[in-house]
Amino acid sequence: MNSNLPPVSDSKPVEPSHAKSTNVHVPTPKFFMPVFLTVIVATLIYIGFQVNADLAHVPPLNLYSIILLSTALFIALGFEFVNGFHDTANAVATVIYTNALPAPVAVMWAGFCNFLGVMVASGAVAYGIIALLPVELIMNVSSGAGFAMVFALLIAAIIWNLGTWFLGIPASSSHTLIGSILGVGIMNHILNASTGTSGIDMDQVIKVGKALLFSPLIGFAFAAILFLLVKKVFRRQLELFQPPEGNKPPPPLIRAILIFTCTGVSFAHGSNDGQKGMGLIMLILIGLVPLAYSLNKNLDAQYLKSFEQLSGETAIVLHANQNEMQDEKARVVLTKFIQTKEQTPEVLPALASITDHLGERVGQYGDLKDIPEQAVSEIRNDMYLSTTTFKRLEKAEALPAMTPQQQDTLKEYRSNLDGFLQYIPNWVKVAVALALGLGTMVGWKRIVVTVGERIGKNHMTYGQGMSAELVAMSTIAAADGLGMPVSTTHVLNSAVAGTMVANKSGLNFATVKTIISAWIFTLPATICLSGGLYWVFLQFVG
């Protein structure tokens, strides 16, 4: 604590925004660095053993593949590390500036909650992010273009995140990554327009745009309303609506709510944002070591037999009077449908044929580990084509009429497909969890100072911190349930601004203008950056 700072009394006017918090400058405990290094070393040893076990039954990698794999994993984990200290700092800003927790404790707790959030993640968001990429690059991720794609979008995202962090601007890592993915998709479409590509999924772009527009407005409005309600309900507890005196913590109930919401936001951030890194790491692993990571090797023989039976039943549901179609032709038909969204009379027969043949091919093996490398990649690509086609047909309401029993069969078959494809090894989760958690503990201060001191003209009060964090946690949880790509950064910053307006504390318009500018320019900047990098990398890989 800085004893030279004058105390703030209840009767004294609030100091302007240049008054610094003492809590944010509390030094890190001496035990932090030894524990930090121990955790890193222990995790690396665990990952090393797991990777060695995964690769024990596949042909040895050559030196080029090892270097490429190591570099790609380092960059992917670097993105999650930067994501940690860039985004998660928003979750701890309110507990630090209301003195609910000492800054080092808040940051370490948020890092731990991020770690837990990643570990319990299902993987659905990870593969949802992958679905934004051009289908031809996903299916040929082991090609030079596939690796150029992964490197371009990750490096672009890291550059933008580091730039906004250095300037102390709370920009969204989620929208940074989505912009990078769109940039690669646009450049891929421009370069291959004559041969036909999947281009950009405009429905997904519109969905992201809506989330980008409405999530700050929701955070702002709901936090302002909640703060006014809190002010009305607790009108006699004036200390809730005054800036903290020195490092004095808030009342026990408010403190508990602040810690609870910080925990919730950090956990939700880990379970959602951590999956983005997982998805990209899985793309890297599938491209370089398909035999080990293309399909979920934990599935037993009974699962494979069940899949074979479901495949045959689903094929009949899709096209009862089907004519046999060669797999090569069926792949061309489905790929073109995914790229153009133009449904032809051949789409359903092609999907039925691929579905039927998938069951026959998988069913002939008693164990997925017995499938040769070429067949593994082919089966995975056919499964990916099938599941993507199902989603497109369902969205267009173009699937054939079915009885309730047939609908259940189709649902179970699609669930089985996800069981093969949406597979994330535990060591990948641990690696991403570590990167995200450690990132939270390392570079948090720049963003925290902006949120706590520079959005409003006055210091944050206990009531404002509680209201902003409650709204942020609730909004993010609701968005996760609806599958909406909202940003922790957008929601929390807007919520803090909403409480400042509701409390008539005033907004620091210079800071607000900078934040809004970063939000507006994140997508176009990362689109241009990743598109340019993708083009440059393609020159090296031919």
CSV table of C-alpha atoms in Angstrom, one decimal, residues 143-529:
chain,number,residue,atom,x,y,z
A,143,SER,CA,-0.7,-29.2,-48.0
A,144,GLY,CA,1.4,-26.1,-48.2
A,145,ALA,CA,-1.7,-23.9,-48.5
A,146,GLY,CA,-3.1,-25.5,-45.4
A,147,PHE,CA,-0.1,-24.6,-43.3
A,148,ALA,CA,0.1,-21.2,-44.8
A,149,MET,CA,-3.5,-20.7,-43.7
A,150,VAL,CA,-2.9,-21.7,-40.1
A,151,PHE,CA,0.3,-19.7,-39.7
A,152,ALA,CA,-1.2,-16.6,-41.4
A,153,LEU,CA,-4.3,-16.4,-39.2
A,154,LEU,CA,-2.5,-17.1,-35.9
A,155,ILE,CA,0.3,-14.6,-36.6
A,156,ALA,CA,-2.1,-11.9,-37.7
A,157,ALA,CA,-4.2,-12.4,-34.5
A,158,ILE,CA,-1.1,-12.3,-32.3
A,159,ILE,CA,0.2,-9.1,-33.9
A,160,TRP,CA,-3.2,-7.3,-33.5
A,161,ASN,CA,-3.6,-8.5,-29.9
A,162,LEU,CA,-0.1,-7.5,-28.9
A,163,GLY,CA,-0.5,-4.1,-30.6
A,164,THR,CA,-3.8,-3.2,-28.8
A,165,TRP,CA,-2.4,-4.6,-25.5
A,166,PHE,CA,0.7,-2.5,-25.7
A,167,LEU,CA,-1.5,0.6,-26.2
A,168,GLY,CA,-3.7,-0.6,-23.3
A,169,ILE,CA,-6.8,-0.9,-25.6
A,170,PRO,CA,-9.3,-3.6,-24.6
A,171,ALA,CA,-9.9,-5.1,-28.0
A,172,SER,CA,-11.6,-8.5,-28.5
A,173,SER,CA,-9.4,-11.6,-29.1
A,174,SER,CA,-12.5,-13.5,-30.3
A,175,HIS,CA,-13.2,-11.0,-33.1
A,176,THR,CA,-9.5,-10.7,-33.8
A,177,LEU,CA,-9.3,-14.4,-34.6
A,178,ILE,CA,-12.6,-14.4,-36.5
A,179,GLY,CA,-11.3,-11.5,-38.6
A,180,SER,CA,-8.0,-13.4,-39.3
A,181,ILE,CA,-10.0,-16.4,-40.4
A,182,LEU,CA,-12.2,-14.3,-42.7
A,183,GLY,CA,-9.0,-12.7,-44.2
A,184,VAL,CA,-7.6,-16.1,-45.1
A,185,GLY,CA,-11.0,-17.1,-46.6
A,186,ILE,CA,-11.3,-13.9,-48.7
A,187,MET,CA,-7.7,-14.2,-50.0
A,188,ASN,CA,-8.2,-17.9,-50.8
A,189,HIS,CA,-11.3,-17.0,-52.8
A,190,ILE,CA,-9.6,-14.2,-54.7
A,191,LEU,CA,-6.6,-16.4,-55.6
A,192,ASN,CA,-8.8,-19.4,-56.7
A,193,ALA,CA,-12.0,-17.8,-58.0
A,194,SER,CA,-11.5,-19.3,-61.4
A,195,THR,CA,-11.3,-22.9,-60.0
A,196,GLY,CA,-14.1,-22.5,-57.4
A,197,THR,CA,-13.7,-22.1,-53.7
A,198,SER,CA,-16.0,-22.0,-50.7
A,199,GLY,CA,-15.3,-18.3,-50.2
A,200,ILE,CA,-16.8,-16.6,-47.1
A,201,ASP,CA,-19.9,-17.8,-45.2
A,202,MET,CA,-21.8,-14.5,-45.2
A,203,ASP,CA,-24.4,-15.9,-42.8
A,204,GLN,CA,-21.6,-16.4,-40.3
A,205,VAL,CA,-20.2,-12.9,-41.0
A,206,ILE,CA,-23.6,-11.3,-40.4
A,207,LYS,CA,-24.0,-13.3,-37.2
A,208,VAL,CA,-20.6,-12.1,-36.0
A,209,GLY,CA,-21.5,-8.5,-37.0
A,210,LYS,CA,-24.7,-8.6,-35.1
A,211,ALA,CA,-22.9,-9.9,-32.0
A,212,LEU,CA,-20.2,-7.2,-32.4
A,213,LEU,CA,-22.9,-4.5,-32.6
A,214,PHE,CA,-25.4,-5.6,-30.0
A,215,SER,CA,-23.2,-7.1,-27.2
A,216,PRO,CA,-21.7,-3.7,-26.2
A,217,LEU,CA,-25.2,-2.2,-26.2
A,218,ILE,CA,-26.6,-5.0,-24.1
A,219,GLY,CA,-23.8,-4.7,-21.6
A,220,PHE,CA,-24.1,-0.9,-21.4
A,221,ALA,CA,-27.9,-0.8,-21.0
A,222,PHE,CA,-28.3,-3.8,-18.6
A,223,ALA,CA,-25.4,-2.6,-16.4
A,224,ALA,CA,-26.9,0.9,-16.1
A,225,ILE,CA,-30.3,-0.5,-15.3
A,226,LEU,CA,-28.9,-3.0,-12.7
A,227,PHE,CA,-26.8,-0.3,-11.1
A,228,LEU,CA,-29.9,2.0,-10.7
A,229,LEU,CA,-31.8,-0.9,-9.1
A,230,VAL,CA,-28.9,-1.6,-6.7
A,231,LYS,CA,-28.8,2.1,-5.8
A,232,LYS,CA,-32.5,2.0,-5.1
A,233,VAL,CA,-32.4,-1.2,-3.0
A,234,PHE,CA,-29.3,-0.3,-1.1
A,235,ARG,CA,-29.9,3.5,-0.9
A,236,ARG,CA,-29.1,3.6,2.8
A,237,GLN,CA,-25.7,1.9,2.4
A,238,LEU,CA,-23.9,5.0,1.0
A,239,GLU,CA,-20.5,3.3,1.1
A,240,LEU,CA,-21.5,1.2,-1.9
A,241,PHE,CA,-21.6,4.3,-4.0
A,242,GLN,CA,-18.4,5.9,-2.9
A,243,PRO,CA,-14.9,5.2,-4.2
A,244,PRO,CA,-13.0,2.8,-1.9
A,245,GLU,CA,-10.9,4.4,0.8
A,246,GLY,CA,-7.3,3.3,0.2
A,247,ASN,CA,-7.3,-0.5,0.0
A,248,LYS,CA,-10.5,-0.9,2.1
A,249,PRO,CA,-12.5,-3.9,0.8
A,250,PRO,CA,-16.2,-3.7,0.1
A,251,PRO,CA,-18.9,-5.0,2.5
A,252,PRO,CA,-18.9,-8.9,2.8
A,253,LEU,CA,-22.0,-9.5,0.6
A,254,ILE,CA,-20.8,-7.2,-2.2
A,255,ARG,CA,-17.3,-8.7,-1.9
A,256,ALA,CA,-18.6,-12.2,-2.3
A,257,ILE,CA,-20.7,-11.2,-5.3
A,258,LEU,CA,-17.7,-9.6,-6.9
A,259,ILE,CA,-15.4,-12.6,-6.4
A,260,PHE,CA,-18.2,-14.9,-7.6
A,261,THR,CA,-18.7,-13.0,-10.8
A,262,CYS,CA,-15.0,-12.7,-11.4
A,263,THR,CA,-14.8,-16.5,-11.1
A,264,GLY,CA,-17.7,-16.9,-13.4
A,265,VAL,CA,-16.4,-14.6,-16.1
A,266,SER,CA,-12.9,-16.2,-15.9
A,267,PHE,CA,-14.3,-19.7,-16.1
A,268,ALA,CA,-16.6,-18.8,-19.0
A,269,HIS,CA,-13.7,-17.2,-20.8
A,270,GLY,CA,-11.5,-20.3,-20.5
A,271,SER,CA,-14.3,-22.7,-21.6
A,272,ASN,CA,-15.1,-20.6,-24.6
A,273,ASP,CA,-12.0,-18.7,-25.8
A,274,GLY,CA,-9.7,-21.6,-24.9
A,275,GLN,CA,-11.4,-23.8,-27.4
A,276,LYS,CA,-10.4,-21.5,-30.3
A,277,GLY,CA,-6.7,-22.5,-29.7
A,278,MET,CA,-7.7,-26.1,-29.4
A,279,GLY,CA,-9.4,-26.2,-32.8
A,280,LEU,CA,-6.4,-24.7,-34.5
A,281,ILE,CA,-3.9,-27.0,-32.7
A,282,MET,CA,-6.1,-30.0,-33.9
A,283,LEU,CA,-5.9,-28.7,-37.4
A,284,ILE,CA,-2.1,-28.7,-37.1
A,285,LEU,CA,-1.9,-32.2,-35.6
A,286,ILE,CA,-4.3,-33.6,-38.2
A,287,GLY,CA,-2.2,-32.1,-41.0
A,288,LEU,CA,1.1,-33.4,-39.8
A,289,VAL,CA,0.2,-36.6,-38.0
A,290,PRO,CA,-3.1,-37.7,-39.4
A,291,LEU,CA,-2.7,-41.3,-38.3
A,292,ALA,CA,-2.5,-40.3,-34.7
A,293,TYR,CA,-5.0,-37.4,-34.6
A,294,SER,CA,-7.5,-37.5,-37.5
A,295,LEU,CA,-10.1,-39.7,-35.7
A,296,ASN,CA,-10.9,-40.3,-32.0
A,297,LYS,CA,-8.9,-43.4,-31.3
A,298,ASN,CA,-10.7,-43.9,-28.0
A,299,LEU,CA,-13.8,-45.3,-29.6
A,300,ASP,CA,-14.3,-49.0,-29.1
A,301,ALA,CA,-15.3,-51.8,-31.5
A,302,GLN,CA,-19.0,-51.6,-30.4
A,303,TYR,CA,-19.1,-48.0,-31.4
A,304,LEU,CA,-17.8,-48.8,-34.8
A,305,LYS,CA,-20.4,-51.6,-35.4
A,306,SER,CA,-23.1,-49.2,-34.2
A,307,PHE,CA,-21.9,-46.6,-36.6
A,308,GLU,CA,-22.0,-49.1,-39.5
A,309,GLN,CA,-25.6,-50.0,-38.8
A,310,LEU,CA,-26.6,-46.3,-38.3
A,311,SER,CA,-24.9,-45.4,-41.6
A,312,GLY,CA,-27.0,-47.9,-43.6
A,313,GLU,CA,-30.2,-46.8,-41.9
A,314,THR,CA,-29.5,-43.1,-42.5
A,315,ALA,CA,-28.6,-43.7,-46.2
A,316,ILE,CA,-32.1,-45.3,-46.7
A,317,VAL,CA,-33.7,-42.3,-44.9
A,318,LEU,CA,-31.9,-39.8,-47.1
A,319,HIS,CA,-32.6,-41.5,-50.4
A,320,ALA,CA,-34.8,-44.7,-50.3
A,321,ASN,CA,-34.4,-45.5,-54.1
A,322,GLN,CA,-30.8,-44.5,-54.3
A,323,ASN,CA,-28.6,-45.4,-57.3
A,324,GLU,CA,-25.0,-46.3,-56.4
A,325,MET,CA,-22.7,-43.4,-56.9
A,326,GLN,CA,-18.9,-43.6,-57.0
A,327,ASP,CA,-17.3,-42.0,-53.9
A,328,GLU,CA,-15.1,-39.7,-56.0
A,329,LYS,CA,-18.1,-38.2,-57.8
A,330,ALA,CA,-20.1,-38.0,-54.5
A,331,ARG,CA,-17.2,-36.0,-52.9
A,332,VAL,CA,-17.2,-33.5,-55.9
A,333,VAL,CA,-20.9,-33.0,-55.6
A,334,LEU,CA,-20.9,-32.4,-51.9
A,335,THR,CA,-17.8,-30.1,-52.0
A,336,LYS,CA,-19.4,-28.0,-54.7
A,337,PHE,CA,-22.7,-27.8,-52.7
A,338,ILE,CA,-20.8,-26.6,-49.6
A,339,GLN,CA,-18.9,-24.1,-51.6
A,340,THR,CA,-21.8,-22.7,-53.6
A,341,LYS,CA,-24.9,-23.6,-51.4
A,342,GLU,CA,-26.7,-24.5,-54.7
A,343,GLN,CA,-28.6,-27.7,-54.2
A,344,THR,CA,-28.9,-30.0,-57.2
A,345,PRO,CA,-30.8,-33.3,-57.6
A,346,GLU,CA,-27.5,-35.1,-57.0
A,347,VAL,CA,-26.8,-33.8,-53.5
A,348,LEU,CA,-29.0,-36.1,-51.5
A,349,PRO,CA,-28.0,-39.3,-53.5
A,350,ALA,CA,-24.3,-38.2,-53.1
A,351,LEU,CA,-24.8,-37.7,-49.3
A,352,ALA,CA,-26.6,-41.1,-49.0
A,353,SER,CA,-23.9,-42.9,-51.0
A,354,ILE,CA,-21.1,-41.4,-48.9
A,355,THR,CA,-23.0,-42.2,-45.7
A,356,ASP,CA,-23.6,-45.8,-46.7
A,357,HIS,CA,-20.0,-46.3,-47.8
A,358,LEU,CA,-18.6,-44.7,-44.6
A,359,GLY,CA,-20.3,-47.3,-42.5
A,360,GLU,CA,-19.0,-50.1,-44.6
A,361,ARG,CA,-15.4,-48.8,-44.5
A,362,VAL,CA,-15.3,-48.1,-40.8
A,363,GLY,CA,-17.2,-51.3,-39.9
A,364,GLN,CA,-14.5,-53.6,-41.5
A,365,TYR,CA,-12.0,-52.5,-38.8
A,366,GLY,CA,-12.2,-53.8,-35.3
A,367,ASP,CA,-10.1,-50.8,-34.0
A,368,LEU,CA,-9.5,-47.4,-35.5
A,369,LYS,CA,-5.8,-47.9,-34.8
A,370,ASP,CA,-5.8,-50.6,-37.5
A,371,ILE,CA,-6.8,-48.2,-40.3
A,372,PRO,CA,-3.9,-47.3,-42.6
A,373,GLU,CA,-2.8,-43.6,-42.9
A,374,GLN,CA,-4.2,-42.9,-46.3
A,375,ALA,CA,-7.6,-44.4,-45.4
A,376,VAL,CA,-7.7,-42.4,-42.1
A,377,SER,CA,-7.4,-39.1,-43.9
A,378,GLU,CA,-9.9,-40.2,-46.5
A,379,ILE,CA,-12.5,-41.3,-44.0
A,380,ARG,CA,-12.0,-38.2,-41.9
A,381,ASN,CA,-12.6,-35.9,-45.0
A,382,ASP,CA,-15.7,-37.9,-46.0
A,383,MET,CA,-17.0,-37.5,-42.4
A,384,TYR,CA,-16.3,-33.8,-42.5
A,385,LEU,CA,-18.0,-33.4,-45.9
A,386,SER,CA,-21.0,-35.3,-44.6
A,387,THR,CA,-21.5,-33.4,-41.3
A,388,THR,CA,-21.1,-30.1,-43.1
A,389,THR,CA,-23.6,-31.0,-45.8
A,390,PHE,CA,-26.1,-32.1,-43.1
A,391,LYS,CA,-25.8,-28.7,-41.4
A,392,ARG,CA,-26.3,-26.8,-44.7
A,393,LEU,CA,-29.3,-29.0,-45.7
A,394,GLU,CA,-30.9,-28.6,-42.3
A,395,LYS,CA,-30.4,-24.9,-42.3
A,396,ALA,CA,-32.0,-24.6,-45.8
A,397,GLU,CA,-34.8,-27.0,-44.7
A,398,ALA,CA,-33.9,-29.2,-47.7
A,399,LEU,CA,-33.7,-32.6,-45.9
A,400,PRO,CA,-36.4,-35.1,-47.0
A,401,ALA,CA,-39.6,-35.5,-45.0
A,402,MET,CA,-39.1,-38.0,-42.1
A,403,THR,CA,-41.0,-39.8,-39.5
A,404,PRO,CA,-40.1,-39.2,-35.8
A,405,GLN,CA,-38.2,-42.5,-35.8
A,406,GLN,CA,-36.2,-41.5,-38.9
A,407,GLN,CA,-35.4,-38.1,-37.3
A,408,ASP,CA,-34.0,-39.9,-34.3
A,409,THR,CA,-31.9,-42.2,-36.5
A,410,LEU,CA,-30.5,-39.2,-38.4
A,411,LYS,CA,-29.8,-37.3,-35.1
A,412,GLU,CA,-28.0,-40.3,-33.6
A,413,TYR,CA,-25.9,-40.8,-36.8
A,414,ARG,CA,-24.8,-37.1,-36.8
A,415,SER,CA,-24.0,-37.4,-33.1
A,416,ASN,CA,-21.8,-40.5,-34.0
A,417,LEU,CA,-20.0,-38.4,-36.7
A,418,ASP,CA,-19.2,-35.8,-34.1
A,419,GLY,CA,-17.9,-38.5,-31.8
A,420,PHE,CA,-15.3,-39.4,-34.5
A,421,LEU,CA,-14.4,-35.8,-35.4
A,422,GLN,CA,-14.7,-33.6,-32.3
A,423,TYR,CA,-11.8,-35.2,-30.5
A,424,ILE,CA,-9.3,-33.2,-28.4
A,425,PRO,CA,-6.6,-35.1,-26.5
A,426,ASN,CA,-6.2,-34.2,-22.9
A,427,TRP,CA,-2.7,-33.0,-23.4
A,428,VAL,CA,-3.9,-30.4,-25.9
A,429,LYS,CA,-6.4,-29.1,-23.3
A,430,VAL,CA,-3.7,-29.0,-20.7
A,431,ALA,CA,-1.3,-27.1,-23.0
A,432,VAL,CA,-4.0,-24.5,-23.9
A,433,ALA,CA,-5.2,-24.2,-20.3
A,434,LEU,CA,-1.6,-23.6,-19.2
A,435,ALA,CA,-1.0,-21.0,-21.9
A,436,LEU,CA,-4.2,-19.1,-21.2
A,437,GLY,CA,-3.8,-19.3,-17.4
A,438,LEU,CA,-0.2,-18.2,-17.4
A,439,GLY,CA,-1.0,-15.4,-19.8
A,440,THR,CA,-3.6,-14.1,-17.4
A,441,MET,CA,-1.0,-13.9,-14.6
A,442,VAL,CA,1.7,-12.2,-16.7
A,443,GLY,CA,0.5,-9.2,-18.7
A,444,TRP,CA,-2.8,-8.1,-17.1
A,445,LYS,CA,-1.9,-4.7,-15.8
A,446,ARG,CA,-2.2,-2.5,-18.9
A,447,ILE,CA,-5.8,-3.5,-19.7
A,448,VAL,CA,-6.8,-3.5,-16.0
A,449,VAL,CA,-5.7,0.1,-15.6
A,450,THR,CA,-7.6,1.2,-18.7
A,451,VAL,CA,-10.8,-0.5,-17.5
A,452,GLY,CA,-10.5,0.6,-13.9
A,453,GLU,CA,-9.2,4.2,-14.3
A,454,ARG,CA,-9.7,5.5,-17.8
A,455,ILE,CA,-13.2,4.6,-18.9
A,456,GLY,CA,-14.9,6.9,-16.4
A,457,LYS,CA,-13.8,10.2,-15.0
A,458,ASN,CA,-14.1,9.0,-11.5
A,459,HIS,CA,-12.8,5.9,-9.6
A,460,MET,CA,-15.0,2.8,-9.8
A,461,THR,CA,-17.3,2.3,-6.8
A,462,TYR,CA,-18.2,-1.0,-5.2
A,463,GLY,CA,-21.8,-0.9,-6.6
A,464,GLN,CA,-20.5,-0.1,-10.1
A,465,GLY,CA,-18.0,-3.0,-10.0
A,466,MET,CA,-20.7,-5.5,-8.8
A,467,SER,CA,-23.2,-4.4,-11.4
A,468,ALA,CA,-20.8,-4.5,-14.3
A,469,GLU,CA,-19.4,-7.9,-13.4
A,470,LEU,CA,-22.9,-9.4,-12.8
A,471,VAL,CA,-24.1,-8.3,-16.2
A,472,ALA,CA,-20.9,-9.4,-18.0
A,473,MET,CA,-21.1,-12.9,-16.4
A,474,SER,CA,-24.8,-13.3,-17.2
A,475,THR,CA,-24.5,-12.1,-20.7
A,476,ILE,CA,-21.5,-14.3,-21.6
A,477,ALA,CA,-23.3,-17.3,-20.0
A,478,ALA,CA,-26.5,-16.6,-22.0
A,479,ALA,CA,-24.4,-16.1,-25.2
A,480,ASP,CA,-22.6,-19.4,-24.7
A,481,GLY,CA,-26.0,-21.2,-24.4
A,482,LEU,CA,-27.2,-19.6,-27.6
A,483,GLY,CA,-23.9,-20.1,-29.5
A,484,MET,CA,-23.4,-16.4,-30.0
A,485,PRO,CA,-19.8,-15.2,-30.5
A,486,VAL,CA,-19.9,-12.3,-28.0
A,487,SER,CA,-16.7,-10.8,-26.6
A,488,THR,CA,-15.8,-10.7,-22.9
A,489,THR,CA,-14.0,-7.5,-23.6
A,490,HIS,CA,-16.9,-5.8,-25.4
A,491,VAL,CA,-19.5,-6.7,-22.8
A,492,LEU,CA,-17.5,-5.8,-19.7
A,493,ASN,CA,-16.1,-2.5,-21.0
A,494,SER,CA,-19.6,-1.5,-22.1
A,495,ALA,CA,-21.0,-2.5,-18.7
A,496,VAL,CA,-18.5,-0.4,-16.8
A,497,ALA,CA,-19.3,2.5,-19.1
A,498,GLY,CA,-23.0,1.9,-18.4
A,499,THR,CA,-22.5,2.1,-14.7
A,500,MET,CA,-20.5,5.3,-15.0
A,501,VAL,CA,-23.3,7.0,-16.9
A,502,ALA,CA,-26.0,5.7,-14.5
A,503,ASN,CA,-24.0,7.0,-11.6
A,504,LYS,CA,-23.4,10.4,-13.4
A,505,SER,CA,-19.7,9.8,-12.9
A,506,GLY,CA,-19.0,10.9,-16.5
A,507,LEU,CA,-17.2,9.1,-19.2
A,508,ASN,CA,-13.6,9.8,-20.3
A,509,PHE,CA,-14.5,10.3,-24.0
A,510,ALA,CA,-10.9,10.1,-25.2
A,511,THR,CA,-10.6,6.6,-23.8
A,512,VAL,CA,-14.0,5.5,-24.9
A,513,LYS,CA,-13.3,6.8,-28.5
A,514,THR,CA,-10.1,4.8,-28.6
A,515,ILE,CA,-11.8,1.6,-27.4
A,516,ILE,CA,-14.7,2.0,-29.9
A,517,SER,CA,-12.2,2.7,-32.7
A,518,ALA,CA,-10.3,-0.5,-31.8
A,519,TRP,CA,-13.6,-2.5,-31.8
A,520,ILE,CA,-14.6,-1.0,-35.2
A,521,PHE,CA,-11.2,-1.6,-36.9
A,522,THR,CA,-10.4,-5.0,-35.4
A,523,LEU,CA,-12.3,-7.0,-38.1
A,524,PRO,CA,-11.0,-5.0,-41.2
A,525,ALA,CA,-7.5,-4.7,-39.8
A,526,THR,CA,-7.1,-8.4,-39.1
A,527,ILE,CA,-8.8,-9.4,-42.4
A,528,CYS,CA,-6.2,-7.4,-44.3
A,529,LEU,CA,-3.3,-8.5,-42.1
